[in-house]
GROMACS .gro file of C-alpha atoms in nm:
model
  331
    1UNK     CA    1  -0.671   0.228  -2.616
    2UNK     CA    2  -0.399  -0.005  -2.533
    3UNK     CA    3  -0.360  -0.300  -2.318
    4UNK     CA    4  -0.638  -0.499  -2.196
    5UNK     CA    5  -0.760  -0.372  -1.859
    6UNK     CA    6  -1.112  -0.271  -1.958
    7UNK     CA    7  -1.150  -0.132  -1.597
    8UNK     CA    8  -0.860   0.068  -1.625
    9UNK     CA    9  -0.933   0.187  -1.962
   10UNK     CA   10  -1.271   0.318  -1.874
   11UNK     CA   11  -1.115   0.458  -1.577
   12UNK     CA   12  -0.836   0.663  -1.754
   13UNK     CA   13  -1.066   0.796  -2.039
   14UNK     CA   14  -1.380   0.912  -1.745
   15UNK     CA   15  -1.093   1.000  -1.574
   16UNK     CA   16  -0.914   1.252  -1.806
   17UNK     CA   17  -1.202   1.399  -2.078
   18UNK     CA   18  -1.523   1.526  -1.855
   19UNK     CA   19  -1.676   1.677  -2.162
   20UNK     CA   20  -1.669   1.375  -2.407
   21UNK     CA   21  -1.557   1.051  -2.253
   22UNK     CA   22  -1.570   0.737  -2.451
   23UNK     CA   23  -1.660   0.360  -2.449
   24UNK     CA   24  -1.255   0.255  -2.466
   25UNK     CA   25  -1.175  -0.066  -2.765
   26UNK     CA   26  -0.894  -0.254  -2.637
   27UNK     CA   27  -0.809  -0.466  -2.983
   28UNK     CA   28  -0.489  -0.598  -2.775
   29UNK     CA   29  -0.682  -0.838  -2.653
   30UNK     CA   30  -0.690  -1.022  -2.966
   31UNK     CA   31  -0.963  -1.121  -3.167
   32UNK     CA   32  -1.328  -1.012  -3.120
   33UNK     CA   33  -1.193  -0.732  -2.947
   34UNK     CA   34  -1.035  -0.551  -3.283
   35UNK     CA   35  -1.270  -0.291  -3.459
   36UNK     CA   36  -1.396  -0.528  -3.732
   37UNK     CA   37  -1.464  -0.814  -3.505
   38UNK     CA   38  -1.612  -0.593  -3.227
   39UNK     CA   39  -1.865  -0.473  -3.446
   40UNK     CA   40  -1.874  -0.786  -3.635
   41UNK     CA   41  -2.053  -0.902  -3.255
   42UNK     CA   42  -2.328  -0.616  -3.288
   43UNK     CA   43  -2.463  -0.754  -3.641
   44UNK     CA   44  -2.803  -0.933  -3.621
   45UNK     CA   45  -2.823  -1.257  -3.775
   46UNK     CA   46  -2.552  -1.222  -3.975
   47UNK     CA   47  -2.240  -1.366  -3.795
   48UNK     CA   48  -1.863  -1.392  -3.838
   49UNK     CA   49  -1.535  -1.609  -3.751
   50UNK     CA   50  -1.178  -1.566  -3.802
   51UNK     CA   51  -0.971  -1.700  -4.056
   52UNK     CA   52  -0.624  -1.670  -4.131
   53UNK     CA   53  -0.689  -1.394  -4.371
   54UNK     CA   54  -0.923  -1.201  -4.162
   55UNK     CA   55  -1.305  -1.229  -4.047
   56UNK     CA   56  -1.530  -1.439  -4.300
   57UNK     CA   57  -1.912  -1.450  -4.204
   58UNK     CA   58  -2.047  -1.737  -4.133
   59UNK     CA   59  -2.395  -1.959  -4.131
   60UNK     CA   60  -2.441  -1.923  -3.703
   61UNK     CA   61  -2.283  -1.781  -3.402
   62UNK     CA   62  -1.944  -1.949  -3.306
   63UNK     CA   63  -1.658  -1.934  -3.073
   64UNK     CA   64  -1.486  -1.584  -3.157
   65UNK     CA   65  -1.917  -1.409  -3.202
   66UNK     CA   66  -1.932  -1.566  -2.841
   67UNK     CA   67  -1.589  -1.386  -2.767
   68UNK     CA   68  -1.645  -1.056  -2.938
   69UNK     CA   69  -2.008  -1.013  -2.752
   70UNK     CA   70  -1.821  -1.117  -2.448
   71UNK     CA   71  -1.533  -0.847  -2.448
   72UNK     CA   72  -1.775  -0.566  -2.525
   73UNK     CA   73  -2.008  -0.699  -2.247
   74UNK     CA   74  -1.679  -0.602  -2.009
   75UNK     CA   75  -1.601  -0.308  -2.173
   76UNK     CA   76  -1.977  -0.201  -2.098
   77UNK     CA   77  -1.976  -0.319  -1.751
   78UNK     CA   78  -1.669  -0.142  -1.704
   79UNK     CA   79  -1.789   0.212  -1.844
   80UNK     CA   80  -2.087   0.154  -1.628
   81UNK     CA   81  -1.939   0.164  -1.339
   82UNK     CA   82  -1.712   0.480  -1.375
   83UNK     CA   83  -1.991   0.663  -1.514
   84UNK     CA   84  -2.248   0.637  -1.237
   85UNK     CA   85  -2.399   0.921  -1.202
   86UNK     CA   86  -2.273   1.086  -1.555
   87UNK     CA   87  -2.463   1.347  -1.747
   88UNK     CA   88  -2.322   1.466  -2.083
   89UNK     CA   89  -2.201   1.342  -2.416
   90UNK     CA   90  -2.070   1.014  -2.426
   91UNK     CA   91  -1.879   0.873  -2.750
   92UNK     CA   92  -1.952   0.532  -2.857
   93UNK     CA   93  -1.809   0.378  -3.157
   94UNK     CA   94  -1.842   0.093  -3.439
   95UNK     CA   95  -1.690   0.038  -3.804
   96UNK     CA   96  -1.902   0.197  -4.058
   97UNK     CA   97  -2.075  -0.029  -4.334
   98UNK     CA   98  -1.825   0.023  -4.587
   99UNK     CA   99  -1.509  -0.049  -4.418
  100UNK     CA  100  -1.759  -0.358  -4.313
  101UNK     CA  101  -1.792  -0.470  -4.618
  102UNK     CA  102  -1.404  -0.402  -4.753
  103UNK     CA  103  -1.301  -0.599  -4.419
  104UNK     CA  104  -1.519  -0.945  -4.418
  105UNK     CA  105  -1.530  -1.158  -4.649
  106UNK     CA  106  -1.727  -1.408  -4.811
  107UNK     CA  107  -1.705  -1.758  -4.786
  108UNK     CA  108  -1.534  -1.782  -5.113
  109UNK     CA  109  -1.236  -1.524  -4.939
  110UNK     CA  110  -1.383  -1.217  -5.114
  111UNK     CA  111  -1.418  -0.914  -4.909
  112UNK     CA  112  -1.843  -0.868  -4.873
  113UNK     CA  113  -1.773  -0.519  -5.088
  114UNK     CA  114  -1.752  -0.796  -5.384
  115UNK     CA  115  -2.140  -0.819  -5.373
  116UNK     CA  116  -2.359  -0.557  -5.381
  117UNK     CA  117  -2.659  -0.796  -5.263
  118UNK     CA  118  -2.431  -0.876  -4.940
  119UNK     CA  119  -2.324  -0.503  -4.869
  120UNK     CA  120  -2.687  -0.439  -4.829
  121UNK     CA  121  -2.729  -0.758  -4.606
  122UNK     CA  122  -2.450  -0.572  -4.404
  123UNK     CA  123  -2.605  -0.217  -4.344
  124UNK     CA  124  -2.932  -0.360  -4.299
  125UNK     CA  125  -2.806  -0.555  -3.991
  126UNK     CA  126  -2.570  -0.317  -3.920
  127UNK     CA  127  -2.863  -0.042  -3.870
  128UNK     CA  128  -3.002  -0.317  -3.646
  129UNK     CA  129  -2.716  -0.402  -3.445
  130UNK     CA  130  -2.624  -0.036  -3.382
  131UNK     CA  131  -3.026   0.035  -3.263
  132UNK     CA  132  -2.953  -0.236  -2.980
  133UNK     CA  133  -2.621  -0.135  -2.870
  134UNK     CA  134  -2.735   0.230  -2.807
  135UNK     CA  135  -3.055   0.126  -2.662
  136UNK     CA  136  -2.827  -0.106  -2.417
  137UNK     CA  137  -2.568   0.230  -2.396
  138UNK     CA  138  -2.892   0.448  -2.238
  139UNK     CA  139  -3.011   0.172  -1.997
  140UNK     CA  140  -2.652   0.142  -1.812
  141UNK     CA  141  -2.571   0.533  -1.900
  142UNK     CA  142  -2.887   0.734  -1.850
  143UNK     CA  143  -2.772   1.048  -1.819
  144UNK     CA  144  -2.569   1.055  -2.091
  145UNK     CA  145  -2.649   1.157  -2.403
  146UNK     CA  146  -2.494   0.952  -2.711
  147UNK     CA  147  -2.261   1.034  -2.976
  148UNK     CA  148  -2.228   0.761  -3.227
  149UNK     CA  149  -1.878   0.737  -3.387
  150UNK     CA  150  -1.863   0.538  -3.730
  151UNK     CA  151  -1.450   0.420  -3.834
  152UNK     CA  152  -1.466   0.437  -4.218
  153UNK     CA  153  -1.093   0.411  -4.284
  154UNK     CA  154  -1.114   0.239  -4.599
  155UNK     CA  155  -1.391   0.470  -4.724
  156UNK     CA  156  -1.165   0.673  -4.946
  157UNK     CA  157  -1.030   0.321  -5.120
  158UNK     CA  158  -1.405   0.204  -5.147
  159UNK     CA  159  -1.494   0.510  -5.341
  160UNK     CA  160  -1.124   0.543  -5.553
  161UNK     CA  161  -1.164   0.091  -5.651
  162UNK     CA  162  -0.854   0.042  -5.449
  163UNK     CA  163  -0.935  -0.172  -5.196
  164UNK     CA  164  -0.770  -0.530  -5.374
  165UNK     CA  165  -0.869  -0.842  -5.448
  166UNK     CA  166  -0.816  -1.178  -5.271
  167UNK     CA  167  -0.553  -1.223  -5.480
  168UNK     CA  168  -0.372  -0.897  -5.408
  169UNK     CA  169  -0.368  -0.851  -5.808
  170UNK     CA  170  -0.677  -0.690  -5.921
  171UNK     CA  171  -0.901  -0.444  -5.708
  172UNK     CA  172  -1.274  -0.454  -5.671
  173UNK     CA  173  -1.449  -0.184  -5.869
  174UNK     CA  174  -1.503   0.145  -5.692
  175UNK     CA  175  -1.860   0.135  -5.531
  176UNK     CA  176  -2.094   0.438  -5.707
  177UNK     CA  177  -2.079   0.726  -5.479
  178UNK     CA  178  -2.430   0.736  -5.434
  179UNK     CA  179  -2.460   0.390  -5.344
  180UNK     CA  180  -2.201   0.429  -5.069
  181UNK     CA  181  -2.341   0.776  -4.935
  182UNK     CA  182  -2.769   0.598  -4.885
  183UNK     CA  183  -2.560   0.321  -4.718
  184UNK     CA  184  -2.423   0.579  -4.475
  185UNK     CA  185  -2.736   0.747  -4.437
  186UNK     CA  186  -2.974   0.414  -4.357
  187UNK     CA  187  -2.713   0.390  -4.074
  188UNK     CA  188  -2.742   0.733  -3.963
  189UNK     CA  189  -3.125   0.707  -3.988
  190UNK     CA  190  -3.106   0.420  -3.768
  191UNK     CA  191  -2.907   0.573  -3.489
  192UNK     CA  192  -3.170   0.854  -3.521
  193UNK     CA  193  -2.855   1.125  -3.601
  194UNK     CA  194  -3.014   1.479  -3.463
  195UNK     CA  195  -2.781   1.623  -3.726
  196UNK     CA  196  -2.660   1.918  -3.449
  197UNK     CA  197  -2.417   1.995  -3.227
  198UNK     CA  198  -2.214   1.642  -3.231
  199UNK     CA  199  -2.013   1.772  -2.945
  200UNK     CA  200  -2.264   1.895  -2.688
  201UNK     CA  201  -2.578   2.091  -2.608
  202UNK     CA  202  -2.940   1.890  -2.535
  203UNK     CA  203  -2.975   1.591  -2.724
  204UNK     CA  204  -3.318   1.591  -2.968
  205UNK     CA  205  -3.448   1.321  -3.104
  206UNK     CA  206  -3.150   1.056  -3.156
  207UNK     CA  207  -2.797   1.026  -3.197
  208UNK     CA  208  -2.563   1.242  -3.397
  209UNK     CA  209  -2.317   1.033  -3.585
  210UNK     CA  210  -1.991   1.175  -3.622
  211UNK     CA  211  -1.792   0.959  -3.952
  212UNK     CA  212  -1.405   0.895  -3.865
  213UNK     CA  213  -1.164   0.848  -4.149
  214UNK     CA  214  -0.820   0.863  -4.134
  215UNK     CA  215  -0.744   0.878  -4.512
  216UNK     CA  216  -0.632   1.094  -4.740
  217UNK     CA  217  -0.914   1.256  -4.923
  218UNK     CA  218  -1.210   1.286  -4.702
  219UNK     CA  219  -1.512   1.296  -4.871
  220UNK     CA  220  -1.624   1.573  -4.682
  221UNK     CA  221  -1.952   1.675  -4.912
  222UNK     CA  222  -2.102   1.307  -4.969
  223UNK     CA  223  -2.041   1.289  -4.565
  224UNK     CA  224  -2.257   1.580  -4.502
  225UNK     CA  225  -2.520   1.467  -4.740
  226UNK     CA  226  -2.544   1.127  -4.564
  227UNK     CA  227  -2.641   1.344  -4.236
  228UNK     CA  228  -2.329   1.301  -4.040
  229UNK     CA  229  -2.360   1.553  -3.765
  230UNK     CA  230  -1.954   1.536  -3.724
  231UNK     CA  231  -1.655   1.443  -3.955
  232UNK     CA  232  -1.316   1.322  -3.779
  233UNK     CA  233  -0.974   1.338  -3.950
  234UNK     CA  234  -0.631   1.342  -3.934
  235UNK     CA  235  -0.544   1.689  -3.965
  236UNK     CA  236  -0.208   1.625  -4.100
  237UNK     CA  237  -0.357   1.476  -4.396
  238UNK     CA  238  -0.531   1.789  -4.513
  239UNK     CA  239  -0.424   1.993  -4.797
  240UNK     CA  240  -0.571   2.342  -4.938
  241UNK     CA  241  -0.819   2.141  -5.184
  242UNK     CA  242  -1.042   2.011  -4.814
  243UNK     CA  243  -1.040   2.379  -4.813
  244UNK     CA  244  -1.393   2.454  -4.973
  245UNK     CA  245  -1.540   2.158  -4.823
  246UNK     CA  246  -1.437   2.184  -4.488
  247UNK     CA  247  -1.544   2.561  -4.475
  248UNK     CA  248  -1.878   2.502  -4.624
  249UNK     CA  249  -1.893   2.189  -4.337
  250UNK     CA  250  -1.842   2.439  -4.097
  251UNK     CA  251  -2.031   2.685  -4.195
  252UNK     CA  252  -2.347   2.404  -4.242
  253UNK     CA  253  -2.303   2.341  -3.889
  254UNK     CA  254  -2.101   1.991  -3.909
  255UNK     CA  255  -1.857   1.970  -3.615
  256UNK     CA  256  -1.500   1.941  -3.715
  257UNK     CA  257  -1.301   1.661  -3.510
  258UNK     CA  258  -0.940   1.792  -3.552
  259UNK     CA  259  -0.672   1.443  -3.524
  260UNK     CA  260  -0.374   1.716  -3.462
  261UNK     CA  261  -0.224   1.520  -3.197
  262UNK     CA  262   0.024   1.174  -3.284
  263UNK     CA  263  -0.148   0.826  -3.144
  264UNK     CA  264   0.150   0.715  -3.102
  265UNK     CA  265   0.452   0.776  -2.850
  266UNK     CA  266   0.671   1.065  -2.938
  267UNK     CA  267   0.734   1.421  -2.819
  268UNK     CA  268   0.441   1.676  -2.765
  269UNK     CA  269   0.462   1.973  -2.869
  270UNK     CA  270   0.319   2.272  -2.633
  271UNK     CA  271  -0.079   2.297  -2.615
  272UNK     CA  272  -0.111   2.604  -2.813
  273UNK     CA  273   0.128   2.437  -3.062
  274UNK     CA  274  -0.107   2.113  -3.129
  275UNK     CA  275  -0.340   2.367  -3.260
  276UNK     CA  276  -0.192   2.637  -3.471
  277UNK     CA  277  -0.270   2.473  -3.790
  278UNK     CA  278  -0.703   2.441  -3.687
  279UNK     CA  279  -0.606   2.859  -3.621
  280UNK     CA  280  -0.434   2.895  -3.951
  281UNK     CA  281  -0.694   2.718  -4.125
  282UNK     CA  282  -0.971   2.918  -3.971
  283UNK     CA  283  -0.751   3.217  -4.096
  284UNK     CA  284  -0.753   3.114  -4.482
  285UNK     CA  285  -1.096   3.032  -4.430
  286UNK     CA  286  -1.215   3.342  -4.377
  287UNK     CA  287  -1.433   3.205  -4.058
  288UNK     CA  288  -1.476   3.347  -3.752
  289UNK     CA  289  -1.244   3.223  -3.446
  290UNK     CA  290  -1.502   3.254  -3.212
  291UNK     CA  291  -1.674   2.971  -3.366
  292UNK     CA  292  -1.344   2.749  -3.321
  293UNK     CA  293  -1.472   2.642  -2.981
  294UNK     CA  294  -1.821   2.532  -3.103
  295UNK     CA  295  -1.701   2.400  -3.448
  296UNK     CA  296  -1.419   2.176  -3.324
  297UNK     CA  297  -1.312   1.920  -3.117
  298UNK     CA  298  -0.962   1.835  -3.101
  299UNK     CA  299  -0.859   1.434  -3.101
  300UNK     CA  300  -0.574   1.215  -3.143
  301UNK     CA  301  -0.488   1.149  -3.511
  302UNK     CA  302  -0.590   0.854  -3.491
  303UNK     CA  303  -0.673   0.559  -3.224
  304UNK     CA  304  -0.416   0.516  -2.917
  305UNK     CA  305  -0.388   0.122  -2.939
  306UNK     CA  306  -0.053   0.130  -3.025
  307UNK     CA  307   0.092   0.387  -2.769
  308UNK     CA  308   0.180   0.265  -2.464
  309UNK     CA  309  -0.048   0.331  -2.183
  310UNK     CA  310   0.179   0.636  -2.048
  311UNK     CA  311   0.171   0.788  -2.350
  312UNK     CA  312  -0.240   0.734  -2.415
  313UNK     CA  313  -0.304   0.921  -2.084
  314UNK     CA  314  -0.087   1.168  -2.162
  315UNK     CA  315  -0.242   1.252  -2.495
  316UNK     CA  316  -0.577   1.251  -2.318
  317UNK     CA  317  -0.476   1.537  -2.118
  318UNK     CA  318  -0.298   1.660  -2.349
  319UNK     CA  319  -0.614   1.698  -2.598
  320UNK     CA  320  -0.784   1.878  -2.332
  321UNK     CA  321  -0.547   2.125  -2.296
  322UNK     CA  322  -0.520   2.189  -2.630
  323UNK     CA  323  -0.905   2.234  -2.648
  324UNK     CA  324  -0.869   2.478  -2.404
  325UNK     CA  325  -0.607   2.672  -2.555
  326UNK     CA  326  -0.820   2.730  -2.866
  327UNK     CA  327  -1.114   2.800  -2.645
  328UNK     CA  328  -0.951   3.078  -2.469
  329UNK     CA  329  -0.682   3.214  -2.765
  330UNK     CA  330  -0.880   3.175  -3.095
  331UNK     CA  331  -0.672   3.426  -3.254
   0.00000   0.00000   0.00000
């Protein structure tokens, strides 16, 4: 979201989305409260700092683990108090092990994904980290049942060997795909994914982890073998080949979170517009539109921090509309 009103923030998205609400990131704030360094604050005993070519982990907690732990800490209190009382899904969010690992870097200014010993150091504390911050999510939520959101926007680069060196003249070697999808799934074990229904009914045993990328090529399959309960996209970035793998998502039960709307300020189209193309695409698919209002959520493409903050709360709404035009009209 943008700005840095963490009252506000949690204010406008309780406010606006009743069925999926969301612990807000407010990276505008600076550092520590970005989507690297905010999760950098969840690892355990593993610790970061900032540089000026990004976060590098360090040897002990400094000044910007302090600040990260400290801006989340608000965010929390914040969501806390405008969700006394709250039953239902709740989205909560953290970079996924990969982007991780493509985003810190070593003390010699390699990025982590450099060294397989230290992308394993990473999960592992990762899977840690996350275990804590849902635990603390339940005590201030109760009612709520989680939805874990992992940001994996360099995933696609990780898997193709582009993500580049320090140097910006070489690129690190692509990471073997089964290496990168039991990375993803000791983090989805740890959150205790349920592996159903990412966007409502009774929560089972844990919580279902819905994978974000906004890339190009989602790797839909290895996704859905990891256990990811929910894949989110930007729609506009689909092309017929996601067809096969988004249908047989689908029909495997995976919720589909649709990015058909811009994150960032321009004109809207109508409701019913922002969704032909989920409508079409159920049409080529062959799949049922009834399903469309269990089988998808509809999101910004991507996150609202740079919109201004008329535009983010219009977009909310906006979203929810939209939902409810392809709950009502599936045809």
């Amino acid at each position: 979201m943008p700005g840095g009103d963490a009252r506000e923030a949690a204010k406008t998205v309780t406010g606006s989305l009743e069925r999926l609400p969301y612990l807000p990131e407010l990276p505008a704030r600076g550092p520590g409260a970005d989507m690297i360094g905010r999760t950098a604050g969840l690892l355990v005993e593993v610790y970061a700092h900032v540089e000026p070519s990004g976060w590098r982990i360090s040897d002990r907690p400094g000044r910007d683990t302090r600040r990260a732990r400290s801006w989340l800490g608000e965010d929390l209190d914040a969501l806390e108090e405008f969700t006394q009382g709250y039953e239902g899904a709740l989205k909560v969010s953290a970079v996924g092990p990969w982007t991780l690992a493509a985003a810190l870097e070593l003390r010699n200014g390699e990025a982590a994904l450099s060294d397989p010993g230290a992308c394993r150091d990473l999960t592992a504390s990762l899977a840690e980290g996350l275990r804590g911050h849902l635990a603390d999510v339940r005590r201030r939520v109760p009612g709520a049942r989680i939805v874990l959101q992992l940001d994996e926007p360099s995933l696609t680069a990780v898997l193709r060997g582009s993500v580049k060196t320090a140097s910006g003249y070489r690129t690190h070697s692509a990471v073997d795909r089964a290496v990168v999808e039991g990375a993803l799934r000791d983090i989805i074990d740890a959150a205790g994914a349920a592996g159903t229904g990412a966007a409502g009914g009774a929560q089972e045993d844990g919580t279902p982890v819905v994978v974000h990328s906004c890339a190009p090529d989602v790797p839909f399959a290895l996704l859905r073998r990891a256990g990811a309960a929910g894949i989110a996209c930007d729609f506009s970035l689909l092309t017929e080949r996601d067809d096969e793998a988004i249908g047989e998502a689908v029909e495997g039960g995976t919720t589909l979170f649709a990015g058909v709307v811009p994150g960032t300020d321009g004109p809207l189209s109508d409701p019913a517009g922002s969704v032909m193309g989920v409508r079409t695409l159920w049409r080529r698919l062959g799949l049922n539109p009834g399903t469309l209002s269990e089988s998808v959520v509809i999101t910004p493409a991507c996150g609202l921090a740079g919109a201004s903050p008329d535009y983010a709360r219009k977009v909310l709404a906006h979203c929810v509309r939209a939902a409810g035009s392809l709950a009502d009209n599936p045809e």
